[in-house]
Every structure is written in structure tokens, then in C-alpha cells.
Amino acid sequence: MNPWPRQYDVRKVHMGRASEGADLLNMLNEVCREREIRAGAVSLVGAVSCAVLMYYRQETKRYETLPEITQGMEIIAGTGNVSLKDGAPFVHLHLLLADEQGQTVAGHLAEGTIVFACEYTITELDGPALERAHDGDTGLYLWRG
Ligand code: ZN
């Protein structure tokens, strides 16, 4: 039987503001670990002063770093989820950023993305454990069925 989708109830919605200078990914992971959020959805808006985004190359099954973004950018959208990896809360987030021309760049959020301003919403969910495990077909750490 297909184990997906699983059903969850909303336990709590956490709304927060990140400080200027914070590392976006580390900050989100810390919030989830402190609050013991084991399953959830993340969305955010704001701005970054620089960013490191990744792209997963399917042929090589490796993440590649996109050219580093060294200027301030708007966060048009940040969307992702929280689940468990190695027993600890783990945030997986994708970002869509725009420059002063409205030109966009997007990718998988990596450490080294620094907040200028950020408002985030983490919707904590109640339900079955959502754990990541290595998937041989894709090379990714996907939710275990
Ligand atoms: Zn990703």
C-alpha cells in the first residue's frame, strides 16, 4: 500500500523574525530544535544580504553550489518543510530571490545565506514521524515510507 500522503493535524503555528546577520538555515534549524518541531511546513519572506543556493544535479547525484550571490536580494518566497534527519529536526527549504531589476534566482538553501530581515512562519504538525533516509534511486535523503 502506498504510504503517501500521511495525515497531520496542525499543532501550533510559530511566527518569528530573524535578526540581521543571522545565518538563515542555521537559525531555522535552531528554532525547530529548540521547539522540538518534528514535522512541519515553513514559509518566509524578507531579504538577504548574500546567499548560497544549491542545485541537485540528477546525473551525478550531487549538490552543486550556484554562483554565490554577494548583493542584497529580496526573498520573494521561501518554502519548505521540517522533518527528522538522524533523529534531529531538519529544515529543507527552497528560496526564490529577486534583485533590483526584479530578476530572480532560486535554489536549495545552504548555509552562508545571511539575513537582512526575515519573517517566518513554521506550522508545527502533529502526526506520524517523518524521517529522512538515503534513497538509492535518487541519491537524496527522502522521507522513509
Ligand atoms: Zn532542496
Short mmCIF file of N, CA, C and O and ligand atoms in Angstrom, two decimals:
data_model
loop_
_atom_site.label_atom_id
_atom_site.label_comp_id
_atom_site.label_asym_id
_atom_site.label_seq_id
_atom_site.Cartn_x
_atom_site.Cartn_y
_atom_site.Cartn_z
N MET A 1 0.85 -1.20 0.00
CA MET A 1 0.00 0.00 0.00
C MET A 1 0.88 1.25 0.00
O MET A 1 1.88 1.31 0.69
N ASN A 2 0.48 2.22 -0.79
CA ASN A 2 1.22 3.48 -0.83
C ASN A 2 1.09 4.21 0.51
O ASN A 2 -0.02 4.47 0.95
N PRO A 3 2.22 4.52 1.15
CA PRO A 3 2.14 5.17 2.47
C PRO A 3 1.86 6.69 2.38
O PRO A 3 1.75 7.34 3.41
N TRP A 4 1.74 7.23 1.16
CA TRP A 4 1.57 8.68 0.99
C TRP A 4 0.22 9.01 0.40
O TRP A 4 -0.26 8.26 -0.44
N PRO A 5 -0.33 10.16 0.73
CA PRO A 5 0.15 11.09 1.75
C PRO A 5 -0.26 10.64 3.14
O PRO A 5 -1.24 9.92 3.31
N ARG A 6 0.50 11.10 4.11
CA ARG A 6 0.13 10.88 5.51
C ARG A 6 -0.69 12.08 5.98
O ARG A 6 -0.56 13.16 5.43
N GLN A 7 -1.44 11.86 7.04
CA GLN A 7 -2.29 12.94 7.52
C GLN A 7 -1.77 13.50 8.83
O GLN A 7 -1.34 12.75 9.72
N TYR A 8 -1.84 14.81 8.93
CA TYR A 8 -1.38 15.53 10.11
C TYR A 8 -2.41 16.55 10.54
O TYR A 8 -3.17 17.06 9.71
N ASP A 9 -2.38 16.87 11.82
CA ASP A 9 -3.17 17.99 12.33
C ASP A 9 -2.20 19.12 12.66
O ASP A 9 -1.04 18.86 13.00
N VAL A 10 -2.68 20.33 12.59
CA VAL A 10 -1.84 21.46 12.98
C VAL A 10 -1.77 21.50 14.50
O VAL A 10 -2.81 21.46 15.18
N ARG A 11 -0.55 21.50 15.04
CA ARG A 11 -0.39 21.59 16.49
C ARG A 11 -0.27 23.04 16.92
O ARG A 11 -0.93 23.50 17.83
N LYS A 12 0.62 23.78 16.23
CA LYS A 12 0.88 25.16 16.62
C LYS A 12 1.52 25.88 15.43
O LYS A 12 2.23 25.24 14.66
N VAL A 13 1.28 27.18 15.33
CA VAL A 13 1.94 27.97 14.28
C VAL A 13 2.92 28.92 14.97
O VAL A 13 2.52 29.67 15.87
N HIS A 14 4.17 28.84 14.59
CA HIS A 14 5.23 29.66 15.18
C HIS A 14 5.56 30.77 14.18
O HIS A 14 5.96 30.48 13.04
N MET A 15 5.38 32.03 14.60
CA MET A 15 5.71 33.17 13.74
C MET A 15 6.92 33.84 14.36
O MET A 15 6.93 34.11 15.56
N GLY A 16 7.91 34.17 13.53
CA GLY A 16 9.10 34.78 14.11
C GLY A 16 9.79 35.73 13.16
O GLY A 16 9.50 35.78 11.96
N ARG A 17 10.69 36.49 13.75
CA ARG A 17 11.51 37.43 12.99
C ARG A 17 12.96 37.08 13.24
O ARG A 17 13.36 36.88 14.40
N ALA A 18 13.74 36.99 12.17
CA ALA A 18 15.16 36.67 12.32
C ALA A 18 15.96 37.96 12.39
O ALA A 18 15.60 38.97 11.77
N SER A 19 17.04 37.93 13.14
CA SER A 19 17.90 39.11 13.30
C SER A 19 18.77 39.31 12.08
O SER A 19 19.20 38.34 11.44
N GLU A 20 19.08 40.57 11.81
CA GLU A 20 20.04 40.89 10.76
C GLU A 20 21.36 40.21 11.10
O GLU A 20 21.81 40.23 12.26
N GLY A 21 21.97 39.57 10.12
CA GLY A 21 23.26 38.93 10.33
C GLY A 21 23.16 37.45 10.65
O GLY A 21 24.16 36.74 10.65
N ALA A 22 21.94 36.96 10.90
CA ALA A 22 21.78 35.54 11.22
C ALA A 22 21.97 34.70 9.95
O ALA A 22 21.64 35.14 8.85
N ASP A 23 22.48 33.50 10.14
CA ASP A 23 22.54 32.54 9.03
C ASP A 23 21.14 31.92 8.92
O ASP A 23 20.67 31.28 9.86
N LEU A 24 20.50 32.10 7.78
CA LEU A 24 19.08 31.74 7.65
C LEU A 24 18.82 30.27 7.95
O LEU A 24 17.92 29.94 8.73
N LEU A 25 19.59 29.38 7.34
CA LEU A 25 19.33 27.95 7.52
C LEU A 25 19.62 27.53 8.96
O LEU A 25 18.82 26.80 9.58
N ASN A 26 20.73 27.99 9.52
CA ASN A 26 21.07 27.60 10.90
C ASN A 26 20.02 28.13 11.88
O ASN A 26 19.64 27.43 12.83
N MET A 27 19.53 29.35 11.63
CA MET A 27 18.52 29.94 12.51
C MET A 27 17.25 29.09 12.50
O MET A 27 16.67 28.79 13.55
N LEU A 28 16.80 28.70 11.31
CA LEU A 28 15.57 27.90 11.21
C LEU A 28 15.75 26.54 11.89
O LEU A 28 14.86 26.06 12.61
N ASN A 29 16.90 25.92 11.67
CA ASN A 29 17.16 24.62 12.32
C ASN A 29 17.19 24.77 13.84
O ASN A 29 16.66 23.91 14.56
N GLU A 30 17.77 25.87 14.33
CA GLU A 30 17.83 26.07 15.79
C GLU A 30 16.44 26.25 16.38
O GLU A 30 16.13 25.69 17.44
N VAL A 31 15.60 27.03 15.70
CA VAL A 31 14.23 27.23 16.19
C VAL A 31 13.52 25.88 16.28
O VAL A 31 12.89 25.55 17.28
N CYS A 32 13.66 25.07 15.24
CA CYS A 32 12.96 23.78 15.22
C CYS A 32 13.51 22.83 16.28
O CYS A 32 12.75 22.06 16.87
N ARG A 33 14.80 22.89 16.53
CA ARG A 33 15.38 22.02 17.57
C ARG A 33 14.98 22.49 18.95
O ARG A 33 14.60 21.68 19.80
N GLU A 34 15.02 23.82 19.18
CA GLU A 34 14.62 24.35 20.50
C GLU A 34 13.16 24.05 20.80
O GLU A 34 12.80 23.73 21.93
N ARG A 35 12.31 24.18 19.79
CA ARG A 35 10.87 23.97 20.00
C ARG A 35 10.46 22.51 19.81
O ARG A 35 9.28 22.18 19.91
N GLU A 36 11.44 21.68 19.45
CA GLU A 36 11.19 20.24 19.22
C GLU A 36 10.11 20.02 18.17
O GLU A 36 9.19 19.21 18.35
N ILE A 37 10.23 20.75 17.07
CA ILE A 37 9.29 20.61 15.95
C ILE A 37 9.80 19.47 15.07
O ILE A 37 10.87 19.56 14.48
N ARG A 38 9.02 18.39 15.01
CA ARG A 38 9.48 17.17 14.33
C ARG A 38 8.87 17.01 12.95
O ARG A 38 9.35 16.23 12.14
N ALA A 39 7.77 17.72 12.71
CA ALA A 39 7.14 17.72 11.38
C ALA A 39 6.48 19.07 11.20
O ALA A 39 5.86 19.60 12.13
N GLY A 40 6.65 19.66 10.02
CA GLY A 40 6.05 20.96 9.81
C GLY A 40 6.28 21.51 8.43
O GLY A 40 6.94 20.90 7.59
N ALA A 41 5.66 22.67 8.20
CA ALA A 41 5.81 23.40 6.95
C ALA A 41 6.41 24.77 7.27
O ALA A 41 6.08 25.35 8.31
N VAL A 42 7.28 25.25 6.40
CA VAL A 42 7.96 26.53 6.63
C VAL A 42 7.68 27.45 5.45
O VAL A 42 7.74 27.01 4.30
N SER A 43 7.38 28.71 5.75
CA SER A 43 7.35 29.71 4.68
C SER A 43 7.89 31.00 5.25
O SER A 43 7.81 31.25 6.46
N LEU A 44 8.50 31.80 4.38
CA LEU A 44 9.08 33.05 4.85
C LEU A 44 9.22 34.06 3.73
O LEU A 44 9.21 33.71 2.55
N VAL A 45 9.30 35.34 4.15
CA VAL A 45 9.60 36.45 3.25
C VAL A 45 10.62 37.33 3.94
O VAL A 45 10.85 37.21 5.14
N GLY A 46 11.25 38.25 3.18
CA GLY A 46 12.22 39.15 3.77
C GLY A 46 13.28 39.53 2.76
O GLY A 46 12.98 39.71 1.57
N ALA A 47 14.51 39.62 3.25
CA ALA A 47 15.63 40.00 2.39
C ALA A 47 16.89 39.37 2.95
O ALA A 47 17.01 39.14 4.15
N VAL A 48 17.83 39.10 2.05
CA VAL A 48 19.13 38.58 2.47
C VAL A 48 20.21 39.56 2.02
O VAL A 48 20.02 40.31 1.06
N SER A 49 21.33 39.54 2.74
CA SER A 49 22.45 40.40 2.32
C SER A 49 23.40 39.64 1.39
O SER A 49 24.16 40.25 0.65
N CYS A 50 23.36 38.32 1.44
CA CYS A 50 24.10 37.47 0.50
C CYS A 50 23.46 36.08 0.60
O CYS A 50 22.72 35.82 1.54
N ALA A 51 23.76 35.24 -0.38
CA ALA A 51 23.09 33.93 -0.36
C ALA A 51 23.95 32.86 -1.00
O ALA A 51 24.75 33.12 -1.91
N VAL A 52 23.77 31.64 -0.49
CA VAL A 52 24.39 30.45 -1.06
C VAL A 52 23.25 29.47 -1.35
O VAL A 52 22.56 29.02 -0.43
N LEU A 53 23.05 29.20 -2.64
CA LEU A 53 21.98 28.30 -3.07
C LEU A 53 22.61 27.11 -3.79
O LEU A 53 23.68 27.23 -4.39
N MET A 54 21.92 25.99 -3.74
CA MET A 54 22.43 24.77 -4.35
C MET A 54 21.46 24.26 -5.41
O MET A 54 20.27 24.56 -5.38
N TYR A 55 22.04 23.44 -6.27
CA TYR A 55 21.27 22.77 -7.33
C TYR A 55 21.67 21.31 -7.29
O TYR A 55 22.87 20.99 -7.24
N TYR A 56 20.69 20.40 -7.31
CA TYR A 56 20.99 18.97 -7.27
C TYR A 56 21.07 18.44 -8.70
O TYR A 56 20.07 18.43 -9.42
N ARG A 57 22.26 18.06 -9.10
CA ARG A 57 22.45 17.53 -10.46
C ARG A 57 22.08 16.04 -10.46
O ARG A 57 22.74 15.23 -9.81
N GLN A 58 21.04 15.71 -11.19
CA GLN A 58 20.48 14.36 -11.14
C GLN A 58 21.44 13.33 -11.74
O GLN A 58 21.49 12.19 -11.27
N GLU A 59 22.21 13.74 -12.76
CA GLU A 59 23.12 12.79 -13.42
C GLU A 59 24.22 12.32 -12.47
O GLU A 59 24.60 11.15 -12.48
N THR A 60 24.76 13.25 -11.69
CA THR A 60 25.87 12.92 -10.80
C THR A 60 25.41 12.63 -9.38
O THR A 60 26.20 12.18 -8.55
N LYS A 61 24.12 12.92 -9.10
CA LYS A 61 23.56 12.77 -7.76
C LYS A 61 24.37 13.56 -6.73
O LYS A 61 24.67 13.08 -5.63
N ARG A 62 24.70 14.77 -7.12
CA ARG A 62 25.45 15.64 -6.20
C ARG A 62 24.87 17.04 -6.22
O ARG A 62 24.42 17.52 -7.27
N TYR A 63 24.94 17.69 -5.05
CA TYR A 63 24.59 19.11 -4.98
C TYR A 63 25.74 19.93 -5.51
O TYR A 63 26.91 19.68 -5.19
N GLU A 64 25.40 20.91 -6.32
CA GLU A 64 26.39 21.87 -6.81
C GLU A 64 25.99 23.24 -6.28
O GLU A 64 24.80 23.56 -6.23
N THR A 65 26.98 24.06 -5.92
CA THR A 65 26.70 25.40 -5.43
C THR A 65 26.52 26.33 -6.62
O THR A 65 27.35 26.35 -7.54
N LEU A 66 25.43 27.09 -6.62
CA LEU A 66 25.21 28.09 -7.68
C LEU A 66 26.22 29.23 -7.46
O LEU A 66 26.76 29.38 -6.37
N PRO A 67 26.45 30.02 -8.52
CA PRO A 67 27.35 31.18 -8.32
C PRO A 67 26.90 31.99 -7.11
O PRO A 67 25.71 32.26 -6.96
N GLU A 68 27.85 32.34 -6.24
CA GLU A 68 27.49 32.96 -4.98
C GLU A 68 26.86 34.33 -5.19
O GLU A 68 27.28 35.09 -6.07
N ILE A 69 25.83 34.62 -4.42
CA ILE A 69 25.12 35.90 -4.51
C ILE A 69 25.68 36.79 -3.42
O ILE A 69 25.54 36.49 -2.23
N THR A 70 26.33 37.88 -3.84
CA THR A 70 27.05 38.71 -2.87
C THR A 70 26.36 40.04 -2.65
O THR A 70 26.91 40.92 -1.98
N GLN A 71 25.18 40.24 -3.19
CA GLN A 71 24.45 41.50 -3.01
C GLN A 71 23.14 41.25 -2.29
O GLN A 71 22.69 40.10 -2.19
N GLY A 72 22.55 42.33 -1.79
CA GLY A 72 21.25 42.22 -1.15
C GLY A 72 20.18 41.82 -2.14
O GLY A 72 20.15 42.31 -3.27
N MET A 73 19.31 40.92 -1.71
CA MET A 73 18.22 40.42 -2.56
C MET A 73 16.96 40.32 -1.71
O MET A 73 17.03 40.04 -0.51
N GLU A 74 15.81 40.52 -2.37
CA GLU A 74 14.53 40.28 -1.71
C GLU A 74 14.27 38.78 -1.65
O GLU A 74 14.56 38.07 -2.63
N ILE A 75 13.70 38.33 -0.56
CA ILE A 75 13.19 36.95 -0.54
C ILE A 75 11.73 37.04 -1.01
O ILE A 75 10.85 37.50 -0.29
N ILE A 76 11.51 36.62 -2.24
CA ILE A 76 10.16 36.64 -2.80
C ILE A 76 9.35 35.49 -2.20
O ILE A 76 8.19 35.64 -1.88
N ALA A 77 10.01 34.37 -2.05
CA ALA A 77 9.35 33.22 -1.45
C ALA A 77 10.39 32.29 -0.86
O ALA A 77 11.47 32.10 -1.43
N GLY A 78 10.05 31.75 0.27
CA GLY A 78 10.84 30.69 0.87
C GLY A 78 9.84 29.64 1.29
O GLY A 78 8.87 29.97 1.99
N THR A 79 10.04 28.43 0.82
CA THR A 79 9.06 27.40 1.15
C THR A 79 9.77 26.08 1.42
O THR A 79 10.76 25.76 0.75
N GLY A 80 9.30 25.37 2.41
CA GLY A 80 9.97 24.13 2.74
C GLY A 80 9.25 23.37 3.83
O GLY A 80 8.08 23.61 4.10
N ASN A 81 10.00 22.47 4.45
CA ASN A 81 9.38 21.61 5.47
C ASN A 81 10.38 21.26 6.55
O ASN A 81 11.58 21.53 6.42
N VAL A 82 9.84 20.69 7.59
CA VAL A 82 10.65 20.21 8.72
C VAL A 82 10.35 18.73 8.90
O VAL A 82 9.18 18.33 8.92
N SER A 83 11.39 17.94 8.99
CA SER A 83 11.22 16.52 9.32
C SER A 83 12.46 16.13 10.13
O SER A 83 13.23 16.99 10.55
N LEU A 84 12.64 14.83 10.35
CA LEU A 84 13.78 14.38 11.16
C LEU A 84 14.85 13.80 10.26
O LEU A 84 14.56 13.04 9.32
N LYS A 85 16.08 14.15 10.53
CA LYS A 85 17.22 13.52 9.87
C LYS A 85 18.21 13.16 10.97
O LYS A 85 18.57 14.04 11.77
N ASP A 86 18.61 11.91 11.01
CA ASP A 86 19.47 11.42 12.09
C ASP A 86 18.86 11.75 13.46
O ASP A 86 19.58 12.12 14.39
N GLY A 87 17.54 11.69 13.55
CA GLY A 87 16.86 11.87 14.82
C GLY A 87 16.64 13.31 15.25
O GLY A 87 16.02 13.56 16.27
N ALA A 88 17.15 14.28 14.47
CA ALA A 88 17.03 15.68 14.86
C ALA A 88 16.19 16.45 13.83
O ALA A 88 16.23 16.13 12.64
N PRO A 89 15.46 17.48 14.29
CA PRO A 89 14.71 18.30 13.35
C PRO A 89 15.62 18.88 12.28
O PRO A 89 16.74 19.34 12.58
N PHE A 90 15.13 18.85 11.04
CA PHE A 90 15.93 19.22 9.87
C PHE A 90 15.04 20.01 8.92
O PHE A 90 13.97 19.52 8.53
N VAL A 91 15.49 21.21 8.57
CA VAL A 91 14.72 22.08 7.67
C VAL A 91 15.23 21.91 6.25
O VAL A 91 16.45 21.98 6.00
N HIS A 92 14.31 21.69 5.33
CA HIS A 92 14.60 21.65 3.89
C HIS A 92 13.84 22.82 3.27
O HIS A 92 12.61 22.86 3.36
N LEU A 93 14.57 23.77 2.67
CA LEU A 93 13.91 24.99 2.20
C LEU A 93 14.44 25.41 0.84
O LEU A 93 15.65 25.33 0.59
N HIS A 94 13.54 25.87 -0.01
CA HIS A 94 13.92 26.45 -1.30
C HIS A 94 13.60 27.94 -1.28
O HIS A 94 12.58 28.35 -0.71
N LEU A 95 14.48 28.73 -1.89
CA LEU A 95 14.33 30.19 -1.89
C LEU A 95 14.21 30.71 -3.30
O LEU A 95 14.92 30.24 -4.21
N LEU A 96 13.35 31.71 -3.46
CA LEU A 96 13.27 32.48 -4.71
C LEU A 96 13.65 33.91 -4.34
O LEU A 96 12.98 34.53 -3.50
N LEU A 97 14.73 34.40 -4.93
CA LEU A 97 15.27 35.73 -4.60
C LEU A 97 15.16 36.64 -5.82
O LEU A 97 15.25 36.16 -6.96
N ALA A 98 15.00 37.96 -5.57
CA ALA A 98 14.94 38.92 -6.69
C ALA A 98 15.88 40.09 -6.42
O ALA A 98 16.02 40.54 -5.28
N ASP A 99 16.51 40.60 -7.51
CA ASP A 99 17.41 41.75 -7.39
C ASP A 99 16.66 43.05 -7.72
O ASP A 99 15.43 43.04 -7.86
N GLU A 100 17.39 44.16 -7.88
CA GLU A 100 16.77 45.47 -8.09
C GLU A 100 16.07 45.59 -9.44
O GLU A 100 15.29 46.50 -9.65
N GLN A 101 16.35 44.66 -10.34
CA GLN A 101 15.67 44.63 -11.64
C GLN A 101 14.46 43.69 -11.61
O GLN A 101 13.79 43.52 -12.63
N GLY A 102 14.27 43.04 -10.50
CA GLY A 102 13.21 42.03 -10.44
C GLY A 102 13.65 40.70 -11.02
O GLY A 102 12.84 39.79 -11.18
N GLN A 103 14.94 40.61 -11.35
CA GLN A 103 15.46 39.34 -11.89
C GLN A 103 15.57 38.35 -10.73
O GLN A 103 16.02 38.71 -9.64
N THR A 104 15.22 37.13 -11.01
CA THR A 104 15.17 36.15 -9.93
C THR A 104 16.22 35.05 -10.09
O THR A 104 16.68 34.75 -11.19
N VAL A 105 16.57 34.51 -8.96
CA VAL A 105 17.43 33.33 -8.90
C VAL A 105 16.83 32.47 -7.80
O VAL A 105 16.22 32.99 -6.86
N ALA A 106 16.94 31.18 -7.95
CA ALA A 106 16.28 30.30 -6.99
C ALA A 106 17.12 29.06 -6.78
O ALA A 106 17.93 28.68 -7.63
N GLY A 107 16.90 28.42 -5.65
CA GLY A 107 17.59 27.17 -5.39
C GLY A 107 17.35 26.67 -3.99
O GLY A 107 16.54 27.21 -3.23
N HIS A 108 18.09 25.62 -3.69
CA HIS A 108 18.02 24.92 -2.39
C HIS A 108 18.90 25.70 -1.41
O HIS A 108 20.09 25.94 -1.68
N LEU A 109 18.31 26.10 -0.30
CA LEU A 109 19.02 26.93 0.68
C LEU A 109 20.18 26.18 1.33
O LEU A 109 20.00 25.06 1.80
N ALA A 110 21.33 26.86 1.37
CA ALA A 110 22.51 26.30 2.04
C ALA A 110 22.99 27.27 3.12
O ALA A 110 22.61 28.44 3.14
N GLU A 111 23.85 26.77 3.99
CA GLU A 111 24.49 27.62 4.99
C GLU A 111 25.26 28.72 4.27
O GLU A 111 25.79 28.50 3.19
N GLY A 112 25.35 29.89 4.92
CA GLY A 112 26.07 31.00 4.30
C GLY A 112 25.13 32.04 3.73
O GLY A 112 25.58 33.07 3.23
N THR A 113 23.83 31.80 3.84
CA THR A 113 22.83 32.79 3.41
C THR A 113 22.51 33.64 4.62
O THR A 113 22.05 33.13 5.65
N ILE A 114 22.81 34.94 4.50
CA ILE A 114 22.74 35.82 5.66
C ILE A 114 21.51 36.72 5.58
O ILE A 114 21.26 37.38 4.57
N VAL A 115 20.77 36.74 6.69
CA VAL A 115 19.52 37.51 6.79
C VAL A 115 19.81 39.00 6.85
O VAL A 115 20.69 39.45 7.59
N PHE A 116 19.04 39.78 6.06
CA PHE A 116 18.95 41.23 6.27
C PHE A 116 17.72 41.50 7.13
O PHE A 116 17.79 42.20 8.12
N ALA A 117 16.62 40.90 6.72
CA ALA A 117 15.38 40.92 7.50
C ALA A 117 14.58 39.70 7.08
O ALA A 117 14.64 39.31 5.91
N CYS A 118 13.86 39.11 8.03
CA CYS A 118 13.12 37.90 7.65
C CYS A 118 11.97 37.65 8.62
O CYS A 118 12.16 37.71 9.83
N GLU A 119 10.81 37.40 8.04
CA GLU A 119 9.63 37.00 8.82
C GLU A 119 9.28 35.57 8.40
O GLU A 119 9.09 35.31 7.22
N TYR A 120 9.24 34.69 9.37
CA TYR A 120 9.00 33.30 9.03
C TYR A 120 7.78 32.74 9.77
O TYR A 120 7.40 33.24 10.84
N THR A 121 7.19 31.75 9.16
CA THR A 121 6.06 31.02 9.74
C THR A 121 6.40 29.54 9.69
O THR A 121 6.73 29.02 8.62
N ILE A 122 6.38 28.90 10.84
CA ILE A 122 6.58 27.45 10.89
C ILE A 122 5.30 26.84 11.44
O ILE A 122 4.89 27.14 12.56
N THR A 123 4.66 26.05 10.62
CA THR A 123 3.43 25.37 11.03
C THR A 123 3.81 23.99 11.55
O THR A 123 4.24 23.13 10.79
N GLU A 124 3.71 23.84 12.86
CA GLU A 124 4.08 22.57 13.50
C GLU A 124 2.93 21.58 13.37
O GLU A 124 1.78 21.92 13.64
N LEU A 125 3.26 20.37 12.96
CA LEU A 125 2.24 19.36 12.70
C LEU A 125 2.33 18.21 13.68
O LEU A 125 3.41 17.88 14.18
N ASP A 126 1.18 17.63 13.93
CA ASP A 126 1.02 16.50 14.84
C ASP A 126 0.67 15.27 14.01
O ASP A 126 -0.30 15.32 13.26
N GLY A 127 1.42 14.20 14.13
CA GLY A 127 1.10 13.01 13.35
C GLY A 127 2.28 12.06 13.31
O GLY A 127 3.19 12.15 14.13
N PRO A 128 2.27 11.14 12.34
CA PRO A 128 3.33 10.13 12.28
C PRO A 128 4.71 10.74 12.06
O PRO A 128 4.83 11.80 11.42
N ALA A 129 5.73 10.07 12.58
CA ALA A 129 7.11 10.55 12.42
C ALA A 129 7.43 10.64 10.93
O ALA A 129 7.03 9.80 10.12
N LEU A 130 8.16 11.70 10.59
CA LEU A 130 8.56 11.94 9.21
C LEU A 130 10.08 11.95 9.23
O LEU A 130 10.70 12.93 9.66
N GLU A 131 10.68 10.82 8.82
CA GLU A 131 12.13 10.69 8.93
C GLU A 131 12.78 10.55 7.58
O GLU A 131 12.28 9.82 6.72
N ARG A 132 13.93 11.19 7.42
CA ARG A 132 14.67 11.11 6.17
C ARG A 132 15.63 9.93 6.20
O ARG A 132 16.27 9.65 7.21
N ALA A 133 15.72 9.27 5.05
CA ALA A 133 16.67 8.17 4.90
C ALA A 133 17.22 8.23 3.48
O ALA A 133 16.55 8.73 2.57
N HIS A 134 18.43 7.70 3.31
CA HIS A 134 19.06 7.74 1.99
C HIS A 134 18.27 6.90 1.01
O HIS A 134 17.89 5.77 1.31
N ASP A 135 18.01 7.47 -0.17
CA ASP A 135 17.27 6.79 -1.23
C ASP A 135 18.25 6.48 -2.36
O ASP A 135 18.85 7.39 -2.94
N GLY A 136 18.41 5.18 -2.64
CA GLY A 136 19.40 4.76 -3.63
C GLY A 136 19.09 5.22 -5.04
O GLY A 136 19.99 5.49 -5.83
N ASP A 137 17.81 5.33 -5.38
CA ASP A 137 17.43 5.70 -6.74
C ASP A 137 17.82 7.14 -7.06
O ASP A 137 18.28 7.44 -8.16
N THR A 138 17.60 8.03 -6.12
CA THR A 138 17.85 9.46 -6.38
C THR A 138 19.14 9.96 -5.75
O THR A 138 19.64 11.02 -6.14
N GLY A 139 19.65 9.25 -4.76
CA GLY A 139 20.81 9.73 -4.03
C GLY A 139 20.44 10.75 -2.96
O GLY A 139 21.32 11.26 -2.26
N LEU A 140 19.16 11.06 -2.85
CA LEU A 140 18.71 12.07 -1.89
C LEU A 140 18.28 11.42 -0.57
O LEU A 140 17.97 10.22 -0.54
N TYR A 141 18.22 12.23 0.47
CA TYR A 141 17.65 11.77 1.75
C TYR A 141 16.17 12.11 1.73
O TYR A 141 15.81 13.26 1.94
N LEU A 142 15.36 11.14 1.43
CA LEU A 142 13.93 11.35 1.27
C LEU A 142 13.17 10.78 2.45
O LEU A 142 13.72 10.01 3.25
N TRP A 143 11.90 11.15 2.55
CA TRP A 143 11.06 10.64 3.63
C TRP A 143 10.91 9.13 3.48
O TRP A 143 10.57 8.63 2.41
N ARG A 144 11.16 8.45 4.56
CA ARG A 144 11.05 6.99 4.60
C ARG A 144 9.56 6.59 4.57
O ARG A 144 8.75 7.15 5.30
N GLY A 145 9.24 5.63 3.72
CA GLY A 145 7.84 5.21 3.57
C GLY A 145 7.36 4.35 4.71
O GLY A 145 8.11 3.94 5.56
ZN ZN B 1 16.07 21.00 -1.89
#
